[in-house]
XYZ file of C-alpha atoms in Angstrom:
710
model
C -104.022 142.769 82.905
C -101.854 142.233 86.217
C -104.959 139.675 87.008
C -103.984 137.620 83.881
C -100.134 137.963 84.495
C -100.446 136.384 88.041
C -102.464 133.650 86.681
C -99.801 133.075 84.340
C -97.322 132.958 87.195
C -98.873 130.507 88.825
C -99.287 128.238 85.823
C -95.500 128.349 85.585
C -94.903 127.403 88.843
C -97.405 124.708 88.695
C -95.560 123.599 85.817
C -92.299 123.491 87.834
C -93.725 121.445 90.513
C -95.431 118.837 88.549
C -92.481 118.630 86.362
C -90.123 117.884 89.077
C -92.821 115.186 90.614
C -92.609 113.643 87.065
C -88.827 113.535 86.661
C -88.810 111.697 90.096
C -91.222 109.396 89.779
C -90.054 108.246 86.393
C -86.309 108.930 86.372
C -85.546 105.294 85.303
C -87.967 105.162 82.684
C -87.279 107.750 80.156
C -89.503 107.307 77.456
C -92.444 107.543 80.179
C -90.728 110.433 81.696
C -90.673 112.418 78.133
C -93.965 111.839 77.164
C -95.823 112.716 80.474
C -93.600 115.902 80.599
C -94.844 116.644 77.233
C -98.251 116.279 78.236
C -97.887 118.653 81.237
C -96.046 121.393 78.720
C -98.939 121.081 76.634
C -101.600 121.202 79.325
C -100.078 124.206 80.959
C -100.318 125.651 77.136
C -103.852 124.661 77.068
C -104.949 126.328 80.462
C -103.237 129.060 79.560
C -104.853 129.423 76.275
C -108.172 128.886 78.307
C -108.068 132.232 80.412
C -105.962 134.220 78.264
C -105.598 137.867 77.991
C -108.320 138.690 75.097
C -107.575 141.636 72.672
C -110.459 140.882 70.534
C -112.806 138.324 69.313
C -110.223 135.157 68.687
C -107.305 137.200 69.351
C -105.409 135.746 72.670
C -102.220 136.712 74.843
C -100.803 133.629 77.047
C -97.686 132.160 77.878
C -97.566 129.251 75.462
C -94.535 131.021 73.723
C -92.690 130.723 76.939
C -93.557 127.053 77.816
C -93.149 125.385 74.425
C -89.786 127.271 73.778
C -88.539 126.144 77.238
C -89.617 122.639 76.674
C -87.852 122.517 73.573
C -84.703 123.759 75.137
C -84.557 121.982 78.214
C -86.529 119.116 77.973
C -85.506 118.213 73.981
C -87.394 117.557 71.102
C -89.972 114.645 72.169
C -91.415 116.495 74.744
C -91.322 119.880 72.663
C -93.317 118.045 69.856
C -95.799 116.379 72.341
C -96.515 119.650 73.822
C -96.711 121.275 70.256
C -99.192 119.186 69.076
C -101.421 119.293 72.101
C -101.258 123.125 71.975
C -102.370 123.148 68.304
C -104.935 121.099 68.699
C -106.238 123.061 71.694
C -105.687 126.430 70.123
C -107.093 124.940 66.939
C -110.640 123.968 68.944
C -110.666 127.261 70.356
C -111.065 129.176 66.533
C -111.500 132.736 66.079
C -109.668 135.164 64.215
C -106.218 134.468 65.705
C -106.155 131.045 65.200
C -103.527 130.850 62.206
C -101.253 133.551 63.859
C -101.806 131.435 67.242
C -100.557 128.136 65.702
C -97.568 129.845 63.972
C -96.492 131.399 67.318
C -96.381 127.585 69.186
C -94.603 126.153 66.102
C -92.152 129.455 65.809
C -91.649 129.114 69.902
C -91.115 125.177 69.385
C -88.713 125.736 66.900
C -86.692 128.457 68.526
C -86.025 126.567 71.579
C -85.176 123.354 69.476
C -82.986 125.842 67.526
C -81.388 127.474 70.621
C -80.873 123.789 71.893
C -79.076 122.553 69.070
C -76.539 125.490 69.026
C -76.102 124.916 72.602
C -74.850 121.142 71.909
C -73.352 122.004 68.883
C -71.285 124.818 69.783
C -71.557 125.244 73.323
C -73.687 128.429 73.204
C -74.548 129.355 76.961
C -77.932 128.617 79.073
C -77.486 131.266 81.494
C -80.202 133.781 82.695
C -79.096 136.636 80.555
C -78.769 134.759 77.440
C -82.393 133.152 78.242
C -83.187 136.604 78.343
C -81.949 137.601 75.416
C -83.556 134.320 74.103
C -86.724 135.615 75.311
C -86.766 139.271 73.965
C -85.886 137.851 70.429
C -88.491 135.516 70.323
C -90.843 137.998 71.432
C -90.098 140.390 68.897
C -90.912 137.945 66.532
C -94.303 137.211 67.988
C -94.642 140.884 68.122
C -94.676 141.113 64.442
C -96.713 138.543 64.077
C -99.436 140.390 66.300
C -98.870 143.436 63.635
C -100.264 140.956 60.843
C -103.401 140.840 62.641
C -104.957 143.732 61.049
C -104.795 147.385 61.992
C -107.300 147.223 64.397
C -105.877 144.391 66.507
C -102.401 145.671 66.209
C -103.436 149.335 67.563
C -105.215 148.017 70.200
C -102.142 145.615 71.011
C -99.795 148.453 70.955
C -102.108 150.554 72.944
C -103.019 148.424 75.816
C -99.542 146.424 75.906
C -97.030 147.564 73.366
C -93.221 147.040 73.824
C -93.881 146.102 77.759
C -95.116 142.749 76.229
C -91.531 141.620 74.760
C -89.649 142.589 78.115
C -92.512 140.959 80.137
C -92.598 137.440 78.595
C -88.718 137.276 77.679
C -88.481 137.829 81.796
C -90.716 135.177 81.906
C -88.990 132.809 79.487
C -85.675 133.604 81.773
C -87.588 132.899 84.741
C -89.035 129.321 83.409
C -85.930 128.172 81.936
C -83.998 128.863 84.909
C -86.513 127.196 86.967
C -86.531 124.195 84.778
C -82.932 124.132 84.353
C -82.208 124.253 88.037
C -84.888 121.203 88.196
C -83.212 118.776 86.047
C -79.714 119.820 87.488
C -80.660 119.363 90.871
C -82.415 116.172 90.041
C -79.290 115.188 87.964
C -77.200 115.894 90.936
C -79.439 113.751 93.082
C -79.559 111.021 90.603
C -75.555 111.189 90.360
C -75.620 111.239 94.446
C -77.987 108.259 94.620
C -75.842 106.374 91.960
C -72.875 107.072 94.035
C -74.189 106.106 96.998
C -75.283 102.935 95.371
C -71.888 102.535 93.937
C -70.222 103.171 97.412
C -72.400 100.567 99.033
C -72.032 97.956 96.441
C -68.114 98.847 96.601
C -68.659 98.645 100.423
C -70.219 95.016 99.785
C -67.493 93.681 97.749
C -64.751 94.728 99.765
C -66.464 93.481 102.714
C -67.452 90.079 100.856
C -63.501 90.191 99.597
C -62.063 90.718 102.851
C -64.470 87.928 104.255
C -63.742 85.371 101.762
C -59.897 86.308 101.090
C -58.131 82.995 101.622
C -54.742 83.138 102.403
C -54.921 86.491 104.643
C -56.497 86.925 107.820
C -58.416 90.354 108.459
C -59.238 91.408 112.037
C -60.293 94.741 113.008
C -59.868 96.060 116.647
C -60.944 99.336 118.633
C -58.560 101.303 120.736
C -59.237 99.301 123.525
C -58.485 95.936 122.105
C -62.096 94.963 121.335
C -62.393 93.073 118.067
C -65.043 93.991 115.885
C -64.129 92.239 112.502
C -63.132 88.905 112.327
C -63.163 87.247 108.507
C -62.963 83.642 107.641
C -59.218 82.981 107.227
C -58.760 84.525 110.509
C -61.205 81.612 111.743
C -59.430 79.048 109.628
C -55.714 80.710 111.062
C -56.767 80.978 114.771
C -59.580 78.485 115.205
C -61.969 80.933 116.664
C -65.448 81.566 114.819
C -66.209 85.153 114.414
C -69.142 85.296 116.653
C -66.619 83.813 119.440
C -63.847 86.363 118.559
C -65.983 89.610 117.958
C -66.580 91.455 121.276
C -63.285 89.535 123.046
C -59.947 91.526 123.246
C -57.191 90.699 120.833
C -54.868 90.085 123.847
C -56.626 87.349 125.160
C -57.764 86.031 121.666
C -54.226 85.348 119.918
C -51.438 87.549 122.212
C -49.212 85.088 124.125
C -48.913 86.437 127.487
C -45.106 87.530 127.439
C -46.098 89.818 124.484
C -49.366 91.660 126.196
C -47.143 94.777 127.285
C -45.436 94.947 124.363
C -48.856 94.746 122.158
C -50.391 97.037 124.634
C -47.603 99.834 124.310
C -47.579 99.488 120.356
C -50.875 99.992 120.071
C -51.545 103.225 122.420
C -48.638 104.657 120.306
C -50.205 103.785 116.990
C -53.555 105.593 118.473
C -51.800 108.558 119.519
C -49.490 109.124 116.934
C -51.676 107.616 114.014
C -48.791 105.831 112.484
C -49.351 101.835 112.019
C -47.398 99.681 113.710
C -44.712 98.523 111.381
C -45.206 95.101 109.385
C -43.028 92.173 110.286
C -42.962 88.526 111.728
C -44.993 87.414 114.631
C -45.345 84.122 116.770
C -48.899 84.392 117.833
C -51.361 81.584 119.707
C -54.153 79.575 118.165
C -57.412 79.007 120.049
C -55.767 75.536 121.133
C -52.827 77.491 122.408
C -50.562 76.361 119.817
C -48.047 78.614 118.283
C -48.321 80.006 114.685
C -45.981 82.315 112.836
C -47.545 84.773 110.725
C -46.419 87.874 108.829
C -48.755 90.465 110.220
C -49.272 94.087 108.688
C -51.294 97.026 110.251
C -53.546 99.582 108.965
C -55.071 102.665 111.044
C -58.168 103.875 110.005
C -59.787 107.101 111.118
C -63.624 108.161 109.819
C -64.468 111.752 110.860
C -67.187 111.364 113.532
C -66.471 107.598 114.035
C -63.855 106.086 116.791
C -60.304 105.177 115.327
C -59.839 101.298 114.490
C -56.922 99.432 113.705
C -57.083 96.457 110.741
C -54.327 93.819 110.816
C -53.571 91.312 108.202
C -52.207 88.516 108.950
C -50.486 85.966 106.535
C -49.845 82.268 107.604
C -46.234 81.428 107.340
C -46.489 77.874 108.501
C -45.720 76.369 104.986
C -42.953 78.898 104.125
C -41.686 77.922 107.431
C -41.800 74.294 106.834
C -40.308 74.716 103.238
C -37.624 76.582 104.615
C -37.074 74.102 107.582
C -36.956 71.419 104.834
C -34.535 73.049 102.516
C -32.400 73.958 105.751
C -32.646 70.030 106.463
C -31.747 69.049 102.657
C -29.047 71.108 102.690
C -27.437 69.655 105.953
C -28.932 66.164 105.704
C -29.121 63.118 103.075
C -32.591 62.753 102.075
C -32.487 58.967 101.754
C -30.994 57.930 104.661
C -32.055 61.448 106.728
C -28.129 61.177 107.907
C -26.090 64.254 108.094
C -24.637 65.065 104.924
C -20.697 66.007 103.882
C -21.213 69.617 104.646
C -22.712 69.025 108.141
C -20.330 66.095 108.665
C -17.326 68.442 107.939
C -18.556 70.917 110.426
C -19.184 68.466 113.340
C -15.685 67.439 112.392
C -14.275 70.518 112.763
C -15.677 71.355 116.101
C -14.593 67.918 117.277
C -10.927 68.640 116.217
C -11.157 72.108 118.089
C -12.816 70.548 121.204
C -10.334 67.385 121.407
C -7.185 69.598 120.664
C -8.427 71.466 123.919
C -9.114 68.513 125.975
C -6.376 66.879 124.434
C -8.071 63.827 123.750
C -8.175 61.886 120.063
C -10.750 62.011 117.629
C -11.158 59.433 115.106
C -12.812 59.031 111.365
C -13.961 56.018 109.766
C -14.749 55.600 106.422
C -16.554 52.430 105.109
C -17.516 51.819 101.425
C -19.943 49.093 100.663
C -18.141 46.383 98.461
C -19.243 45.786 94.777
C -22.325 47.545 95.500
C -22.511 49.358 92.354
C -22.868 46.525 90.712
C -25.789 45.005 92.992
C -27.605 48.351 92.817
C -27.459 48.260 88.595
C -28.311 44.814 88.520
C -31.101 44.750 91.166
C -32.212 48.074 90.371
C -32.265 51.547 92.496
C -35.355 50.632 94.449
C -33.606 47.611 96.293
C -30.436 49.649 96.335
C -32.121 52.474 98.014
C -33.594 50.065 100.587
C -30.112 48.494 101.651
C -28.409 51.866 101.912
C -31.492 52.803 104.501
C -30.875 49.759 106.442
C -27.076 49.823 106.687
C -27.496 53.198 107.986
C -29.246 52.182 110.643
C -27.341 49.367 111.623
C -24.249 51.690 111.444
C -25.804 54.203 113.969
C -26.670 51.534 116.018
C -22.853 50.590 116.452
C -22.126 54.124 117.827
C -22.954 55.881 120.998
C -25.562 59.043 120.848
C -22.636 61.565 120.988
C -20.939 60.080 117.887
C -21.892 61.116 114.396
C -22.778 58.862 111.288
C -23.122 60.655 107.881
C -23.247 59.725 104.039
C -20.824 61.134 101.927
C -22.058 59.960 98.844
C -23.780 57.030 96.912
C -22.303 53.821 99.542
C -19.952 55.701 101.340
C -20.364 56.344 104.967
C -18.049 57.859 107.320
C -18.334 57.671 111.682
C -16.963 60.387 114.135
C -15.828 59.289 117.318
C -14.509 61.879 119.636
C -13.761 62.061 123.258
C -11.381 59.076 122.812
C -8.416 58.332 124.983
C -5.428 60.853 125.151
C -3.468 58.019 124.120
C -3.212 57.468 120.630
C -2.424 53.435 120.661
C -5.540 53.086 123.275
C -7.555 55.345 121.040
C -6.868 53.188 118.313
C -7.968 50.117 120.268
C -10.948 51.541 121.321
C -11.597 52.195 117.447
C -11.275 49.073 116.589
C -13.820 47.726 118.737
C -16.113 50.048 117.106
C -14.531 49.419 113.665
C -15.125 45.501 114.327
C -18.779 46.275 115.109
C -19.693 47.963 112.191
C -18.240 45.493 109.925
C -19.631 42.636 111.594
C -23.234 44.606 111.345
C -22.722 45.148 108.043
C -21.943 41.366 107.199
C -25.381 40.641 108.745
C -27.905 39.025 106.035
C -30.307 41.493 104.435
C -33.798 40.576 103.769
C -35.272 42.506 100.953
C -38.402 40.981 99.425
C -38.167 37.197 99.286
C -34.136 37.496 98.603
C -31.481 37.729 100.995
C -28.220 39.843 100.473
C -24.798 39.422 101.990
C -22.827 42.672 101.956
C -19.303 43.609 103.217
C -17.584 46.962 103.496
C -14.167 48.040 103.260
C -12.860 50.519 105.783
C -10.480 53.066 106.306
C -9.551 54.687 109.928
C -7.639 57.476 110.642
C -6.926 58.790 114.357
C -5.867 62.283 115.222
C -4.302 63.329 118.517
C -3.898 66.546 120.185
C -0.166 66.607 119.602
C -0.681 67.250 115.996
C -3.256 69.785 114.460
C -4.918 68.512 111.387
C -7.863 69.226 108.880
C -11.222 68.235 108.085
C -10.184 67.765 104.270
C -6.757 65.926 105.606
C -8.414 63.650 107.526
C -11.350 62.625 105.045
C -8.566 62.231 102.305
C -6.479 59.787 104.854
C -9.280 58.101 105.927
C -9.789 57.546 101.991
C -6.485 56.108 101.519
C -6.844 53.685 104.233
C -9.983 52.454 102.898
C -8.834 51.891 99.490
C -5.723 49.999 101.066
C -8.407 47.340 102.582
C -9.840 47.202 98.908
C -6.346 46.578 97.564
C -6.199 43.626 100.162
C -9.277 41.691 99.620
C -11.869 44.032 100.925
C -14.184 42.986 103.890
C -11.452 44.759 106.215
C -10.288 47.850 107.626
C -7.083 49.417 107.434
C -5.435 52.185 109.808
C -3.677 55.126 107.872
C -0.509 55.596 108.199
C 2.216 58.323 106.960
C 3.604 55.808 104.340
C 0.249 55.704 102.544
C 0.430 59.316 102.068
C 3.710 59.137 100.474
C 2.526 56.808 98.106
C -0.301 58.878 97.216
C 2.229 61.488 96.753
C 4.392 59.438 94.783
C 1.301 58.251 92.325
C 0.214 61.712 92.028
C 3.885 62.895 90.891
C 3.945 59.882 88.549
C 0.787 60.635 86.771
C 2.175 63.884 85.904
C 5.656 62.760 84.804
C 3.865 60.102 82.684
C 1.915 62.655 81.112
C 5.052 64.492 79.975
C 6.788 61.494 79.374
C 4.262 60.555 76.658
C 4.902 64.039 74.995
C 8.784 63.621 75.430
C 8.889 60.235 73.851
C 10.344 58.763 77.132
C 9.241 55.363 76.594
C 10.819 52.739 74.593
C 9.838 49.198 73.576
C 11.741 46.233 74.700
C 11.457 42.896 73.022
C 11.221 39.518 75.023
C 12.180 36.500 72.301
C 9.304 33.901 71.933
C 10.703 30.695 71.274
C 8.913 27.181 69.806
C 9.416 23.610 71.537
C 12.871 23.117 69.689
C 13.943 26.230 71.311
C 14.108 28.292 67.971
C 13.064 31.954 68.533
C 10.102 32.549 66.036
C 9.124 35.643 67.557
C 9.373 38.212 69.944
C 6.720 40.271 72.407
C 7.221 43.796 73.020
C 6.974 45.294 76.244
C 6.974 49.178 77.185
C 9.548 50.603 79.449
C 9.702 53.978 80.861
C 13.260 55.487 80.420
C 12.708 58.293 83.437
C 15.434 60.847 82.921
C 15.855 60.947 86.729
C 14.489 57.813 87.662
C 16.258 55.615 85.167
C 14.051 52.637 83.996
C 10.688 52.588 85.608
C 9.093 48.977 86.398
C 6.096 48.488 84.192
C 4.328 47.288 87.746
C 4.466 50.654 88.990
C 3.224 52.921 85.956
C 0.873 50.510 84.174
C -1.635 50.423 86.986
C -1.894 53.854 87.397
C -2.045 54.437 83.610
C -4.915 51.930 83.811
C -6.571 53.814 86.823
C -5.665 57.366 85.258
C -7.032 56.348 81.536
C -3.290 57.365 80.091
C -3.370 53.963 79.212
C -5.012 54.689 76.133
C -2.621 56.804 74.677
C -0.043 54.933 76.145
C -1.266 51.507 74.332
C -1.469 53.536 70.814
C 2.253 54.214 71.431
C 3.067 50.766 71.730
C 0.603 49.622 69.021
C 2.296 52.508 66.511
C 5.960 51.587 67.373
C 5.283 47.794 66.963
C 3.636 48.339 63.903
C 6.715 50.541 62.621
C 9.163 47.778 63.933
C 7.280 44.995 62.013
C 7.232 46.811 59.029
C 10.930 47.687 59.400
C 11.844 43.758 59.805
C 9.777 43.260 56.821
C 12.674 44.825 54.941
C 15.228 42.490 56.594
C 15.471 38.775 55.256
C 16.808 38.183 58.972
C 13.730 39.113 60.561
C 10.965 38.865 57.852
C 9.700 35.551 59.069
C 9.238 36.915 62.597
C 6.063 37.439 64.644
C 5.593 40.308 66.977
C 3.272 39.956 69.839
C 1.681 43.069 71.814
C -0.640 43.827 74.607
C -4.039 45.257 74.122
C -5.558 46.871 77.392
C -9.128 46.221 77.952
C -9.916 49.922 78.160
C -8.021 50.440 74.868
C -9.625 47.070 73.184
C -13.273 48.714 74.067
C -12.760 52.138 72.548
C -15.304 52.896 69.715
C -12.770 53.654 67.257
C -10.122 50.832 67.940
C -10.767 48.720 64.926
C -10.538 52.138 62.723
C -7.129 53.156 64.386
C -5.656 49.639 63.598
C -6.520 50.228 60.132
C -5.094 53.616 59.833
C -1.796 52.368 61.518
C -1.502 49.583 59.279
C -2.392 52.193 56.361
C 0.498 54.597 58.119
C 3.269 52.241 58.525
C 2.921 49.353 55.681
C 3.295 46.744 58.662
C 1.906 43.366 58.034
C -1.099 42.391 60.505
C -0.249 38.418 59.733
C 2.953 38.862 61.645
C 1.327 40.544 64.199
C -0.477 39.071 67.344
C -2.902 41.215 69.638
C -2.793 39.620 73.390
C -6.013 40.137 75.038
C -6.497 39.905 78.914
C -9.455 37.805 80.629
C -11.063 40.811 82.177
C -12.266 41.775 78.398
C -14.762 38.736 79.118
C -16.472 40.534 82.076
C -19.335 42.194 80.268
C -20.587 42.220 76.760
C -18.899 38.951 75.539
C -20.867 39.101 72.323
C -19.363 42.382 71.178
C -16.112 41.437 72.480
C -16.640 38.148 69.963
C -17.607 40.716 67.125
C -14.783 42.737 67.587
C -12.392 39.923 67.493
C -13.727 38.653 64.439
C -12.853 41.943 62.521
C -9.412 41.922 63.554
C -8.943 38.247 62.527
C -10.487 39.219 59.019
C -8.046 42.393 59.091
C -5.423 39.471 59.316
C -3.930 40.036 63.107
C -3.730 36.995 65.147
C -5.290 36.622 68.554
C -4.066 35.659 71.658
C -5.750 35.349 75.134
C -3.209 36.255 78.242
C -2.757 34.791 81.576
C -5.350 32.245 80.649
C -6.965 30.800 84.137
C -6.610 33.763 86.313
C -10.410 34.163 87.010
C -12.569 35.422 84.335
C -12.785 32.840 81.220
C -13.628 29.366 81.430
C -13.435 26.658 78.952
C -16.749 27.277 77.568
C -15.524 30.487 76.394
C -12.794 28.896 74.325
C -15.191 27.277 71.994
C -16.628 30.377 70.923
C -13.508 32.850 71.052
C -11.589 33.021 67.598
C -8.287 32.922 69.234
C -5.007 31.496 67.869
C -3.178 31.297 70.924
C -3.809 30.845 74.856
C -1.149 31.726 77.181
C -1.572 29.732 80.284
C -0.941 31.385 83.536
C 2.539 30.987 85.005
C 0.872 29.500 88.330
C -0.139 26.741 86.493
C 2.665 25.503 84.568
C 5.378 26.633 87.139
C 5.300 23.034 88.370
C 3.943 21.331 85.512
C 7.047 18.683 85.183
C 6.938 17.713 88.947
C 3.327 18.164 90.115
C 0.750 15.692 88.525
C -1.955 18.304 89.430
C -0.284 21.017 87.338
C 0.281 18.704 84.496
C -3.172 17.582 84.466
C -4.614 21.179 84.152
C -2.156 22.084 81.440
C -2.794 18.887 79.213
C -6.942 19.678 79.819
C -6.512 23.241 78.453
């Protein structure tokens, strides 16, 4: 019996060896692996049945129950069914008295193993050495019972020779085989996981290597402790100009570190490798292969793998584009994008520095402000492309007229300023110096300007202010004073220059105060109507023209020449004109009730801004409705400036007014905007010829001829 047990143990060990080989060879083909495993288990059962412990003819004792139950438990149903089928076939072929019991043992062992596997998967019944032993005891107690069914002779012989030792020995064999098979599968699973882990690790390493090498915007370099380069990706090639084969093996100090930084880099690297603390990230200016500088943001990583020397990785981002964008933004914040001249902000800073410097030196500073005459009209008619080309040309011309230390700037639109400093300490001499430069600038502006096949002639109005060391001033004050002087030049006919004087500021202050007072005057009804009689050729009064006067509570009657132009400029002429119209219509309504005045006409002036209001006609209708005035006794006097633009629109409005019953008169005819051709088209009732043509009509034949022709 001992020999048979040794043979059975050898078969179990052989089974384990062959099973492990099968697992290794067919790990990636599970169907094949399971089929071969089933054949192995079935083959071991067959060998056991061919060399069994024979109790009687046809009654065999072997390890098939151990093999089949563990095949089912550890390897699963496919392996178990193949082994069971093979074992049944072999036992059937051996025949004998115990064939039925033998087949029953095969089926019950396989079924018990599958049941145990199901319990483990469903209810987590443990599979350990003691659990396997208990399972083996229960299984072989069942088989012990099957043997008792073979009859009294066989059962008595079995009980006498083996007895319950059969249960213990085969239970131990079951636990032993189960433990071996389970250990083999777990070891193989661990080995597979390790292989998969290594494979994934290699794949990750390859992906990381590929990623680092292909990063388009991040230069990655690897260095040893002594500075030797061992890694250099494509972005590093593009950034620094070295190919990888040129860089690897060389010291980073020789590659990309400028000479003045060598000592600092050595010290920083030494500290990093000693303390294992990475060098702080920051902006650096390194060098390329051709020696040119390059700005980068550099981050550093300290890498130490056990058993290998420590390494440093540098990740550099090219800051060239960002630096250029910052420089461009800085330039645009300080310079004019079109002309490349300093803008108001930079010019104000330079003017402030000049004022401080000249105050210390006791010299004068001058500011010239020039505005191109009628440029807006030209820009709108010819297009902004032509206008921009002219502005660039004018910027170059003005720059050519001043010295290098002086400044030219474009403030806005067609407005330029020139700063002249380090002038004479005597203000009169400084003004003479400025006059020379100013005349030169104006002459340069007047030079013909060729654009395409068109030649243009421009002029400029200039204002000049000179600041001396005797009186402190500010940037804003000088700019305002130069602007006032420039507008004085425009008032004097343009194409000239004017020096600022204190009277200009007084006039401006007075205009500002007057503007505020006019607003109050409209609210407090300080304005009154005066009537200027109108007579016919026989000297009889046939009507009157309403004229507005300002009865100021402190200044008395303010002449219209002082407040009418200001009202036109500030837009207050709209409110003032409406008041005059309403007052005139109310007066006419009163005259209708008096037989003495019922046949008299009233004329009232309408400004161009008031006439062009979208609701002007509707406003007149409302006033007629509110006052009850007779429009046929009202004559609206219009100015020639209406004819500057949109003549057709003006004519359409005039026709509406005529349809309402208003008379229309053209005031101051002949001052420059209208022509005889307009007279044929305008629905006019009256033309008031400018006094320049009629003052000497009685004694000047030319004036008489002009008046007669009109």
